[in-house]
Amino acid sequence: MSRPPSTTTPARRTRGAAAALTLGALLASSLTLATAPSASAAESLLSQGRTATASSSEGAAFSAAAAVDGNLTGTRWASQWSDAQWFQVDLGASRDLSRVVLTWEGAYGKNYEIQLSDNGTDWRTVKTVTGGDGGTDELAISGSGRYVRMNGLARSGGYGYSLWEFQVYGESGGTNPPQGAVRVTGSQGNWQLTVGGQPYTVKGLTWGPSIADAPKYMPDLKSMGVNTIRTWGTDGGTKPLLDTAAAQGIKVVNGFWLQPGGGPGSGGCVNYVTDTAYKNTMLTEFAKWVDAYKSHPATLMWNVGNESVLGLQNCYSGTELEAQRNAYTSFVNDVAKRIHSIDPDHPVTSTDAWTGAWPYYKRNAPDLDLYSMNAYGDICGVRQDWIDGGYNKPYIITETGNAGEWEVPDDANGVPDEPTDVQKAEGYTKAWECITGHRGVALGATMFHYGIEHDFGGVWFNLLPDGLKRLSYYAVKRAYAGSTAGDNTPPVISGMTVSPASQAPAGGEFTVRADIRDPENDPLTHKIFLSGNYANGDKRLIEAKWRATGNGTFAVTAPEKLGVWKVYIQAEDGRGNAGIETKSVKVVAPPVTGTNIALNKPTTASSAQASYGDCPCPAANATDGNTGTRWASDWSDPQWIRVDLGAPAPIRKLQLVWDPAYAKSYEVQVSDDGTTWRTVHTTTAGNGDVDTIDVSATARHVRLNLTARGTGWGYSLHEFGIYS
């Protein structure tokens, strides 16, 4: 995650590194998309990506969700092999309906009913089919309802019922967004964004899924009251996203990426004072796509760069940094002028994550139509910064939400204390109140983040990690659509604790406890995940080995690798919702009984790093009893480290606490005189975990003879414990 800048100007609003994605990076999906039957101009596809349930499924690969995922011939729902089965979809709200399209697999319904319901309990039949012959059934219906069901009465054969896709069409509700030129109108402190002359407040989200998944997720965005999405890159692959957005009446803030993007710690370095070739290349590239998409009905505005004024501090300092920031914002103005010459009908803005960037834009980029800012926990401070700066342009917030890593206090283990789901939801509500409270200046927001990644950053920021909706999802929907009445909402987890939080033994068990409740009393399933982001940089969430011990308590097996880990409880309600809470746990070397006779004894090694990172790292660091220090060797094979116990002593156990630079192959050797050695243990399968080794020997000297490294670095030990 990004950290605030090193500057005397008050730092604000850096965005997490997980968001620094160019749109081109989202094109890797190989999903085969359905081509929906043609719909009239008055109707929309309402069912795709909505919550679907069924009376049964043939297996996990044939769940109800597969029949509303937009994949017409690749995924399917299949029931158990008996009659009287049903499939239903929740449209999220009552809609006026016009038709249902059932695309059957070979196991089809011979006799079935199409039924509607307002509450999912009381059903009315609007169409009955007898003697069906499979294939595609396109059925005209009339009536309204929130829930639509295929109630199977008789199968065609010995298998169950199986649908490639179940599509419900009707009026999506609301009014279609205005079309036409987009303008920033009004005067100082009383501005307004208009589209085709009609007022337009940006109610948006940043876009996370692949472009191939846009048909699956865009209807859900529409149901949330979203009218705008933001991207970070615009290129030849953008058109399908624009097309899908336009089909749902959603506008797009088309982004253009400039280095160094993404704020502190992100992006490459460009010299904006001297690198004319880079600037000309970008001008040409951006102009190409502005010309391509200037007339697209989804285009709302153009956004040049992301957090680059802030990010330039990664590349420069002092007077050179000042020169680069002036040159960068002057180049942004050149881009704005070029865009306006091609497309006079859509505004141009530029995003940063630090209100200290605005004076540079004010001085050097007069051709911008409005400013943009990424702001999280300190979102309400943007208004005062705008007032204090005496600015003469309105702004939109291009990223906001709950507080990020850089804005929260550290916990007892020294890592950022992640807000709870309840606090995150409150963060989105607060953000929207602060934005709408700056009337006539703040013209809306694209909040962060409509993403589905289920990893460290995804759980911190995404509204639906792994496709599961969280409390924050509904907070945004409430802000934009005005209500979540009738929605089934996520489980709520509170009071999560980890014990022992700072001394969990590697490979042993620790206890996690929480109060887990569901507002609708849905039956819940639980999962426990671990992330090594703070221990080894791995942001993935790996399902832990755990067992429930009753009353919201779980015994969890700790990782073998030392360091601070995040532990997550995830509760799912089977209705597409999840509650997720997380705390940290510090994994330490498992205790060894007896006395560490190597403690502070003379220790020597074949080599030691004098200076690199946290070094010097002498051999004595491995026997000082402090896991925060380490011995580190040269980056070559072989190496050795030895301890002189001072006199012969019985040895029964060794504990080796490795740094990530570990030994794959090594020998434990003992000696009475420090010259003649005998081997008491050998391994060729070291993995960098804590090695606790049983030994039966009596000796004065103990040596590790290290023969093969596990990494490209040298060998490194935090502790070399010898127990008697």
XYZ file of C-alpha atoms in Angstrom:
724
model
C 0.000 0.000 0.000
C 1.081 3.572 -0.613
C 2.417 5.745 2.194
C 2.091 9.534 2.575
C 4.735 11.628 0.830
C 7.845 13.038 2.476
C 7.070 16.712 2.108
C 6.410 19.738 4.232
C 3.038 20.191 2.557
C 0.270 18.314 4.443
C -0.025 14.855 2.908
C -3.364 13.440 1.940
C -5.077 10.616 0.213
C -2.670 8.141 -1.277
C -4.305 5.141 -2.892
C -3.481 1.485 -2.316
C -1.147 -0.134 -4.823
C -3.808 -2.732 -5.619
C -5.658 -0.057 -7.577
C -2.783 0.833 -9.853
C -4.014 -1.308 -12.721
C -3.995 -0.330 -16.345
C -7.062 -1.393 -18.176
C -4.899 -3.406 -20.559
C -3.962 -5.675 -17.656
C -7.587 -6.680 -17.346
C -7.834 -8.290 -20.766
C -6.507 -11.739 -19.948
C -9.823 -13.461 -19.248
C -10.742 -16.298 -21.589
C -14.434 -16.340 -20.637
C -16.754 -17.125 -23.537
C -19.575 -14.605 -23.448
C -23.179 -15.178 -24.297
C -24.770 -13.259 -27.084
C -28.159 -12.424 -25.687
C -31.246 -12.626 -27.868
C -32.058 -9.235 -29.260
C -33.971 -7.014 -26.886
C -36.244 -4.186 -27.809
C -35.158 -0.672 -26.957
C -37.629 -0.618 -24.055
C -36.293 -3.681 -22.255
C -33.086 -4.753 -20.556
C -31.531 -8.036 -19.476
C -32.262 -8.077 -15.742
C -31.103 -11.495 -14.550
C -27.434 -11.665 -15.508
C -25.126 -11.755 -12.507
C -28.029 -11.695 -10.043
C -28.420 -14.087 -7.118
C -29.763 -17.455 -8.275
C -30.833 -20.461 -6.213
C -32.276 -23.870 -6.992
C -33.948 -26.832 -5.331
C -30.796 -28.916 -5.929
C -27.680 -29.209 -8.032
C -25.911 -32.175 -9.545
C -22.650 -30.991 -7.964
C -20.540 -27.963 -7.132
C -19.666 -27.437 -10.801
C -23.367 -27.085 -11.719
C -24.576 -24.439 -9.258
C -27.524 -22.154 -9.915
C -25.185 -19.180 -10.433
C -23.865 -20.815 -13.606
C -27.203 -20.199 -15.361
C -27.056 -16.412 -14.920
C -23.332 -15.818 -15.559
C -23.617 -14.830 -19.225
C -21.682 -17.889 -20.422
C -24.154 -19.351 -22.883
C -22.518 -22.688 -23.684
C -19.685 -23.055 -21.189
C -21.355 -23.283 -17.765
C -24.725 -24.636 -16.695
C -27.003 -25.422 -13.783
C -28.015 -29.065 -13.452
C -30.453 -30.460 -10.900
C -30.612 -33.861 -9.276
C -32.212 -36.609 -11.351
C -35.828 -36.291 -10.229
C -38.981 -34.316 -11.031
C -40.326 -31.371 -9.028
C -37.158 -29.281 -9.232
C -37.001 -25.500 -9.477
C -34.604 -22.697 -10.411
C -35.112 -19.057 -9.459
C -33.360 -15.702 -9.747
C -33.643 -12.657 -7.493
C -33.711 -9.471 -9.610
C -32.959 -7.320 -6.562
C -36.163 -5.292 -6.857
C -39.582 -5.641 -8.417
C -39.481 -5.091 -12.197
C -42.004 -4.962 -15.026
C -41.197 -8.085 -17.061
C -41.585 -8.824 -20.764
C -40.014 -12.221 -21.521
C -37.958 -15.135 -20.259
C -35.408 -17.019 -22.380
C -34.405 -20.538 -21.301
C -31.416 -22.082 -23.072
C -31.650 -25.788 -22.262
C -28.868 -28.329 -22.225
C -29.718 -31.855 -23.420
C -31.511 -32.555 -20.118
C -34.467 -30.193 -20.528
C -37.845 -29.576 -18.976
C -40.733 -31.181 -20.838
C -43.400 -29.619 -18.626
C -42.709 -26.560 -16.475
C -44.094 -23.254 -15.243
C -42.706 -19.713 -15.152
C -43.671 -18.124 -11.856
C -43.252 -14.671 -10.316
C -43.062 -13.572 -6.707
C -42.641 -10.357 -4.768
C -41.189 -12.002 -1.655
C -39.711 -15.329 -2.770
C -42.431 -17.247 -0.930
C -45.793 -16.589 -2.588
C -45.762 -17.496 -6.294
C -48.073 -16.838 -9.224
C -47.838 -18.688 -12.535
C -47.597 -16.498 -15.637
C -46.694 -19.134 -18.243
C -47.133 -22.911 -18.497
C -45.183 -25.051 -20.977
C -46.200 -28.612 -21.848
C -44.503 -30.856 -24.354
C -41.300 -28.811 -24.477
C -38.646 -30.053 -26.914
C -35.486 -28.444 -25.483
C -33.253 -26.016 -27.313
C -34.088 -22.374 -26.608
C -37.514 -21.416 -25.240
C -38.283 -17.706 -25.643
C -41.458 -16.979 -23.670
C -43.366 -13.699 -23.683
C -44.759 -12.882 -20.242
C -46.471 -9.939 -18.582
C -46.532 -8.887 -14.986
C -44.066 -7.692 -12.381
C -42.037 -9.326 -9.661
C -38.695 -9.438 -7.954
C -38.247 -13.218 -8.151
C -38.651 -15.316 -11.323
C -38.799 -19.111 -11.151
C -38.776 -22.063 -13.494
C -40.853 -24.664 -11.661
C -40.082 -28.021 -13.253
C -42.967 -30.507 -13.427
C -41.702 -33.243 -15.755
C -38.284 -34.029 -17.238
C -37.606 -35.078 -20.783
C -35.569 -38.125 -19.799
C -33.739 -39.888 -17.016
C -31.422 -36.991 -16.155
C -32.438 -33.875 -14.227
C -33.121 -30.365 -15.492
C -30.171 -28.456 -16.951
C -30.015 -24.833 -18.133
C -27.093 -23.203 -19.909
C -28.687 -19.829 -19.263
C -31.862 -18.387 -17.721
C -32.478 -14.822 -18.962
C -35.182 -12.477 -17.743
C -35.983 -9.292 -19.664
C -38.002 -6.249 -18.711
C -37.804 -2.613 -17.743
C -34.717 -1.912 -15.671
C -36.359 0.922 -13.776
C -35.324 4.552 -13.582
C -34.742 6.798 -16.537
C -32.141 6.446 -19.209
C -29.192 8.810 -18.710
C -29.109 11.904 -20.854
C -27.006 11.905 -24.017
C -25.140 14.687 -25.717
C -22.243 16.998 -24.950
C -20.811 16.926 -21.436
C -20.121 20.316 -19.916
C -18.890 21.871 -16.683
C -21.282 24.792 -16.322
C -21.950 27.516 -13.776
C -19.677 29.942 -11.962
C -17.317 30.068 -8.982
C -18.629 27.811 -6.219
C -21.820 27.057 -8.117
C -20.735 24.587 -10.774
C -22.626 21.685 -12.275
C -21.832 18.827 -14.593
C -24.358 18.468 -17.403
C -24.904 15.839 -20.079
C -26.972 16.962 -23.029
C -27.954 19.979 -20.976
C -29.285 17.847 -18.104
C -27.720 17.914 -14.590
C -25.473 14.939 -13.899
C -23.973 13.946 -10.543
C -21.273 11.295 -10.822
C -22.393 8.251 -8.804
C -19.617 5.892 -9.680
C -17.280 3.054 -8.869
C -13.820 2.210 -10.107
C -13.955 -0.797 -12.427
C -12.099 -3.968 -11.440
C -13.277 -7.103 -13.321
C -11.926 -8.100 -16.709
C -13.538 -6.518 -19.720
C -14.738 -9.974 -20.723
C -16.770 -10.083 -17.502
C -18.443 -6.722 -18.115
C -21.737 -8.283 -19.319
C -21.850 -10.292 -16.090
C -21.267 -7.420 -13.672
C -22.544 -4.281 -15.402
C -26.228 -5.029 -14.678
C -25.324 -5.331 -10.996
C -23.694 -1.902 -11.085
C -26.873 -0.525 -12.640
C -28.952 -2.089 -9.860
C -26.756 -0.308 -7.288
C -27.658 3.082 -8.735
C -24.227 3.490 -10.318
C -24.201 5.776 -13.359
C -20.416 5.987 -13.931
C -17.326 3.795 -13.842
C -13.689 4.869 -13.906
C -10.795 3.153 -15.673
C -7.030 3.810 -15.498
C -6.122 3.019 -19.100
C -7.763 3.455 -22.488
C -6.664 1.554 -25.593
C -7.883 -0.669 -28.394
C -9.387 -3.173 -25.969
C -11.611 -0.619 -24.270
C -14.496 -0.641 -26.744
C -16.265 -3.780 -25.409
C -16.317 -2.217 -21.947
C -17.746 1.019 -23.328
C -20.327 -0.911 -25.337
C -21.464 -2.906 -22.318
C -21.599 0.189 -20.135
C -23.667 2.052 -22.722
C -26.101 -0.858 -22.950
C -26.776 -0.413 -19.233
C -26.909 3.377 -19.395
C -23.596 3.770 -17.575
C -20.979 6.409 -18.415
C -17.188 5.952 -18.297
C -14.367 8.177 -17.074
C -11.725 7.088 -19.577
C -8.300 7.102 -17.961
C -4.873 7.650 -19.519
C -1.878 6.302 -17.592
C 1.283 8.347 -17.112
C 4.433 7.425 -15.221
C 5.032 7.449 -12.317
C 1.430 6.382 -11.672
C -0.040 5.034 -8.472
C 1.539 7.350 -5.903
C 4.413 6.481 -3.545
C 6.162 3.236 -4.376
C 4.521 2.754 -7.776
C 5.364 3.271 -11.425
C 8.496 4.022 -13.375
C 10.360 7.337 -13.615
C 10.178 9.819 -16.479
C 12.056 13.085 -16.825
C 9.299 15.510 -17.784
C 11.824 18.332 -18.161
C 13.934 16.626 -20.848
C 12.157 13.514 -22.179
C 10.438 14.987 -25.209
C 10.198 11.594 -26.920
C 8.082 10.116 -24.102
C 5.779 13.112 -24.031
C 5.295 13.094 -27.801
C 4.577 9.373 -27.755
C 1.939 9.790 -25.074
C 0.342 12.743 -26.851
C 0.052 10.716 -30.038
C -1.261 7.646 -28.227
C -3.870 9.526 -26.224
C -5.042 11.491 -29.255
C -5.590 8.232 -31.125
C -8.018 6.863 -28.535
C -9.770 10.183 -27.949
C -10.546 10.267 -31.652
C -11.706 6.630 -31.508
C -14.075 7.034 -28.548
C -15.080 10.704 -28.529
C -18.493 9.877 -30.031
C -19.137 6.770 -27.972
C -22.324 7.203 -25.896
C -20.564 5.830 -22.781
C -17.800 8.453 -22.735
C -18.245 10.966 -19.922
C -14.801 12.582 -19.644
C -11.054 12.020 -20.042
C -8.732 11.610 -17.045
C -5.008 12.204 -17.612
C -2.604 10.524 -15.156
C -3.046 9.002 -11.725
C -1.224 10.249 -8.605
C 1.841 11.288 -10.601
C 2.528 14.634 -8.902
C 2.747 12.714 -5.638
C 4.578 9.795 -7.219
C 7.371 11.930 -8.649
C 8.907 11.998 -5.167
C 9.950 8.395 -5.818
C 12.211 9.645 -8.590
C 13.427 13.101 -7.563
C 14.008 15.347 -4.586
C 14.737 18.949 -3.739
C 14.732 21.551 -6.498
C 14.692 18.850 -9.190
C 11.450 17.418 -7.769
C 9.910 20.884 -7.932
C 11.011 21.277 -11.546
C 9.598 17.860 -12.460
C 6.230 18.570 -10.855
C 5.934 21.820 -12.770
C 6.972 20.078 -15.998
C 4.536 17.203 -15.444
C 1.521 19.433 -14.835
C 2.501 21.578 -17.819
C 2.509 18.403 -19.918
C -0.930 17.493 -18.559
C -2.076 20.867 -19.847
C -0.602 20.057 -23.278
C -2.606 16.815 -23.249
C -5.771 18.671 -22.242
C -5.349 21.130 -25.115
C -4.789 18.276 -27.580
C -7.883 16.437 -26.327
C -10.011 19.580 -26.570
C -8.859 20.111 -30.160
C -10.116 16.619 -31.048
C -13.115 16.383 -28.732
C -14.642 19.654 -27.552
C -17.662 17.837 -26.103
C -16.143 16.019 -23.116
C -14.242 17.536 -20.170
C -10.650 16.738 -19.244
C -9.434 16.192 -15.684
C -6.329 14.840 -13.929
C -6.145 12.771 -10.746
C -3.758 12.938 -7.834
C -3.784 11.592 -4.275
C -2.486 14.707 -2.552
C -4.198 18.069 -2.457
C -0.707 19.545 -2.494
C -0.789 18.714 -6.215
C -3.559 21.236 -6.890
C -1.356 24.348 -6.722
C 0.731 22.881 -9.555
C -2.397 22.306 -11.656
C -3.680 25.780 -10.821
C -0.398 27.319 -11.972
C 0.437 25.105 -14.959
C -2.754 23.433 -16.259
C -5.418 26.085 -16.908
C -6.945 23.992 -19.719
C -8.229 21.326 -17.332
C -11.989 21.594 -16.941
C -12.002 20.210 -13.402
C -9.673 18.567 -10.882
C -9.799 15.023 -9.484
C -8.619 13.587 -6.187
C -8.155 10.145 -4.625
C -9.032 10.467 -0.928
C -9.851 7.853 1.694
C -9.966 8.304 5.468
C -9.365 12.051 5.193
C -11.972 12.585 2.475
C -13.733 15.340 4.407
C -10.505 17.359 4.495
C -10.580 17.848 0.722
C -13.264 20.510 1.012
C -11.238 22.627 3.427
C -8.090 22.199 1.339
C -10.012 23.422 -1.705
C -11.268 26.468 0.209
C -7.857 27.248 1.683
C -6.200 26.954 -1.737
C -8.495 29.499 -3.375
C -9.130 27.246 -6.384
C -11.323 28.259 -9.298
C -12.322 24.839 -10.664
C -14.664 22.143 -9.319
C -13.534 18.597 -8.667
C -14.661 15.003 -8.554
C -13.363 12.333 -6.198
C -11.962 9.530 -8.351
C -11.247 7.096 -5.505
C -12.575 6.969 -1.953
C -13.819 4.530 0.641
C -12.659 3.226 3.975
C -9.349 4.270 5.517
C -6.245 2.683 3.980
C -3.137 1.144 5.522
C -1.398 4.509 5.606
C -4.220 6.126 7.624
C -4.871 3.679 10.474
C -2.865 3.049 13.651
C -0.677 -0.017 13.974
C -1.825 -2.894 16.145
C 0.162 -4.623 18.902
C 2.128 -6.552 16.262
C 3.207 -3.372 14.498
C 1.070 -3.685 11.355
C -1.846 -1.491 10.215
C -5.031 -2.358 12.101
C -7.567 -3.017 9.347
C -11.046 -1.523 9.910
C -13.957 -3.870 10.500
C -16.662 -4.455 7.899
C -18.970 -2.161 9.877
C -16.321 0.584 9.965
C -15.635 0.180 6.254
C -19.321 0.548 5.398
C -19.475 3.656 7.572
C -16.435 4.975 5.681
C -18.277 4.831 2.346
C -21.359 6.479 3.836
C -19.235 9.244 5.368
C -17.359 9.759 2.104
C -20.549 10.278 0.125
C -21.900 12.687 2.732
C -18.690 14.743 2.556
C -18.789 14.823 -1.246
C -22.444 15.774 -1.550
C -21.964 18.271 1.267
C -19.600 20.354 -0.882
C -22.404 21.608 -3.057
C -21.587 23.397 -6.274
C -17.928 22.279 -6.158
C -17.719 18.493 -5.675
C -19.532 17.039 -8.694
C -19.602 13.402 -7.556
C -17.310 10.413 -7.111
C -16.166 7.079 -8.454
C -15.650 5.201 -5.202
C -13.088 2.426 -4.813
C -13.548 -0.444 -5.676
C -15.888 -2.684 -7.679
C -13.301 -5.462 -7.604
C -13.523 -9.217 -7.169
C -9.932 -10.093 -6.168
C -9.905 -12.175 -2.991
C -6.486 -11.273 -1.620
C -4.983 -8.909 0.942
C -5.830 -5.708 -0.951
C -9.111 -7.159 -2.218
C -10.410 -7.832 1.278
C -9.279 -4.404 2.451
C -10.971 -2.460 -0.372
C -13.179 -4.541 -2.681
C -16.948 -4.352 -2.405
C -17.328 -7.957 -3.552
C -14.150 -10.057 -3.197
C -14.622 -13.435 -4.854
C -17.988 -12.101 -6.042
C -19.384 -11.960 -2.478
C -21.178 -8.763 -1.469
C -20.146 -7.068 1.764
C -21.621 -4.410 4.015
C -19.720 -1.763 2.027
C -21.467 -2.891 -1.173
C -24.820 -2.128 0.409
C -23.573 1.161 1.876
C -22.699 2.327 -1.642
C -26.024 1.071 -2.988
C -27.858 2.944 -0.247
C -25.946 6.120 -1.098
C -26.585 5.896 -4.841
C -29.946 4.139 -5.151
C -31.419 5.595 -1.968
C -32.442 2.289 -0.397
C -31.543 -1.347 0.105
C -35.046 -2.307 1.199
C -35.768 -5.943 0.427
C -32.092 -6.884 -0.003
C -30.693 -9.846 1.845
C -27.655 -8.425 3.627
C -24.345 -9.927 4.766
C -23.433 -11.596 8.034
C -21.914 -9.255 10.611
C -18.776 -10.290 12.500
C -17.789 -8.429 15.646
C -15.430 -8.754 18.575
C -12.827 -10.800 16.707
C -9.853 -11.803 18.865
C -6.737 -13.904 18.318
C -4.982 -15.693 21.173
C -2.072 -15.709 21.611
C -1.857 -12.741 19.252
C 1.891 -12.184 19.515
C 3.266 -15.628 20.355
C 1.619 -18.210 18.130
C 4.056 -21.118 17.781
C 4.986 -22.010 14.196
C 3.071 -25.132 13.182
C 1.091 -25.061 16.427
C -2.441 -23.867 17.120
C -3.844 -20.500 18.074
C -7.433 -19.539 18.863
C -9.694 -17.195 16.911
C -13.010 -16.083 18.330
C -15.770 -13.778 17.089
C -19.468 -13.050 17.395
C -20.998 -13.947 14.012
C -24.626 -13.087 13.285
C -26.794 -12.886 10.176
C -29.547 -10.226 9.954
C -31.916 -12.641 8.206
C -30.824 -15.677 10.271
C -29.568 -17.418 7.134
C -27.532 -20.566 7.820
C -23.841 -19.656 7.627
C -20.706 -21.394 6.469
C -17.305 -20.330 7.783
C -13.811 -20.185 6.338
C -10.488 -19.183 7.853
C -7.766 -17.681 5.653
C -4.180 -16.572 6.220
C -2.172 -13.940 4.345
C 1.596 -13.569 4.521
C 1.634 -10.017 3.152
C 3.521 -8.670 6.161
C 5.571 -11.834 6.700
C 6.855 -12.590 3.200
C 5.083 -10.222 0.796
C 2.612 -12.830 -0.467
C -0.747 -11.049 -0.763
C -2.754 -14.197 -1.500
C -5.334 -15.539 0.948
C -4.666 -19.215 1.638
C -7.314 -21.264 3.430
C -5.927 -22.322 6.783
C -6.194 -25.650 8.516
C -8.744 -25.109 11.248
C -11.461 -26.693 13.336
C -14.508 -25.185 14.982
C -14.550 -25.604 18.746
C -18.012 -24.112 19.309
C -19.576 -20.764 20.167
C -17.788 -18.823 17.428
C -14.374 -20.190 18.380
C -11.878 -21.777 15.994
C -8.564 -23.548 16.538
C -6.267 -22.538 13.671
C -2.948 -24.097 12.704
C -0.242 -21.436 12.483
C 2.053 -21.218 9.434
C 5.523 -22.706 9.689
C 7.164 -19.459 8.585
C 7.771 -16.790 11.199
C 6.504 -13.229 11.069
C 3.265 -11.294 11.350
C 0.387 -12.876 9.425
C -3.164 -11.739 8.856
C -5.903 -14.189 9.848
C -9.370 -13.778 8.334
C -12.792 -15.106 9.331
C -15.174 -15.267 6.370
C -18.856 -16.032 6.987
C -21.070 -16.710 3.942
C -24.862 -16.776 3.961
C -25.483 -18.757 0.754
C -27.225 -15.713 -0.728
C -24.157 -14.174 -2.331
C -23.082 -12.202 0.749
C -20.125 -12.455 3.101
C -18.817 -10.864 6.257
C -15.031 -10.775 6.566
C -12.996 -9.691 9.569
C -9.254 -9.822 10.108
C -6.653 -9.461 12.828
C -2.932 -10.061 12.911
C -1.072 -12.915 14.564
C 2.673 -13.054 15.174
C 4.117 -16.485 14.483
C 7.203 -17.256 16.556
C 9.560 -20.201 16.861
C 7.968 -23.034 18.816
C 9.293 -23.250 22.383
C 12.011 -25.754 23.170
C 12.325 -27.076 26.711
C 15.700 -26.980 28.357
C 18.559 -24.475 28.321
C 19.930 -22.822 25.193
C 23.635 -23.427 25.869
C 24.635 -21.521 22.699
C 23.284 -18.226 24.041
C 25.963 -15.525 23.783
C 28.717 -18.105 23.255
C 31.582 -17.336 20.835
C 30.268 -17.767 17.300
C 32.223 -17.555 14.059
C 31.417 -18.067 10.387
C 33.046 -18.517 7.021
C 31.802 -15.045 6.021
C 29.450 -12.285 7.139
C 27.818 -9.410 5.299
C 29.305 -6.118 6.420
C 26.714 -3.859 4.789
C 23.500 -4.670 2.936
C 20.010 -3.679 4.034
C 19.899 -4.218 7.795
C 23.507 -5.469 7.988
C 26.221 -5.630 9.342
C 25.155 -9.188 10.190
C 27.951 -10.891 12.133
C 27.879 -14.524 13.233
C 27.268 -13.504 16.864
C 23.777 -12.255 15.878
C 22.678 -15.894 15.503
C 23.355 -16.666 19.183
C 22.236 -13.419 20.851
C 18.718 -14.656 21.712
C 17.109 -11.917 19.590
C 15.041 -13.028 16.583
C 15.151 -9.452 15.319
C 18.852 -9.767 14.414
C 20.523 -12.194 12.028
C 23.758 -13.599 10.670
C 24.100 -13.364 6.884
C 26.803 -14.967 4.747
C 28.249 -14.108 1.358
C 26.117 -15.126 -1.618
C 27.984 -18.330 -2.469
C 28.298 -22.030 -1.573
C 29.544 -23.527 0.682
C 29.459 -21.584 3.972
C 29.600 -22.504 7.653
C 28.760 -21.135 11.085
C 30.034 -22.632 14.352
C 29.565 -22.182 18.102
C 32.122 -22.865 20.823
C 30.235 -24.005 23.933
C 33.355 -23.581 26.071
C 33.378 -27.165 27.325
C 31.923 -30.510 26.260
C 28.176 -30.588 26.892
C 25.337 -33.022 26.178
C 23.281 -31.863 23.176
C 19.767 -33.142 22.558
C 18.108 -30.565 20.274
C 18.926 -27.753 17.816
C 16.568 -25.018 16.644
C 17.421 -23.072 13.490
C 15.353 -19.948 12.892
C 15.971 -19.089 9.236
C 15.677 -15.764 7.504
C 14.115 -16.031 4.002
C 17.705 -16.671 2.783
C 17.765 -20.287 3.978
C 19.748 -23.475 3.433
C 18.288 -26.177 1.224
C 21.079 -28.649 2.077
C 23.245 -28.687 5.179
C 24.930 -30.879 7.805
C 25.014 -30.557 11.584
C 28.518 -31.429 12.768
C 30.064 -31.662 16.238
C 33.665 -31.672 17.418
C 35.628 -31.990 20.645
C 38.636 -29.982 19.466
C 37.261 -27.738 16.690
C 39.332 -29.578 14.096
C 37.952 -33.071 13.714
C 34.231 -33.100 12.917
C 31.584 -35.802 12.905
C 28.175 -35.436 11.232
C 25.051 -36.015 13.393
C 22.340 -34.750 11.013
C 21.985 -34.197 7.254
C 19.179 -32.776 5.130
C 18.722 -31.888 1.467
C 15.094 -30.759 1.859
C 15.318 -27.497 3.788
C 12.417 -25.133 3.071
C 13.181 -22.080 5.182
C 10.795 -22.963 7.991
C 12.023 -23.261 11.564
C 14.075 -26.454 11.833
C 13.883 -28.201 15.213
C 16.325 -31.119 15.114
C 16.772 -33.980 17.581
C 20.438 -34.720 18.284
C 22.142 -37.141 20.633
C 25.744 -36.094 21.141
C 28.241 -34.639 23.558
C 30.643 -32.052 22.192
C 32.212 -28.623 22.734
C 31.874 -27.310 19.175
C 28.773 -27.380 16.954
C 28.891 -26.424 13.288
C 26.409 -26.012 10.461
C 28.098 -26.985 7.205
C 25.912 -25.269 4.588
C 26.217 -26.785 1.114
C 23.275 -25.565 -1.013
C 21.313 -22.329 -0.752
C 17.542 -22.185 -1.092
C 17.629 -18.755 -2.776
C 19.972 -16.621 -4.832
C 21.073 -14.841 -1.654
C 23.476 -16.282 0.891
C 22.614 -18.086 4.126
C 20.957 -16.219 6.964
C 19.973 -17.310 10.477
C 18.077 -15.317 13.054
C 18.864 -17.858 15.757
C 21.115 -20.914 16.141
C 19.824 -22.533 19.322
C 21.558 -25.522 20.953
C 19.687 -27.162 23.823
C 20.997 -29.378 26.587
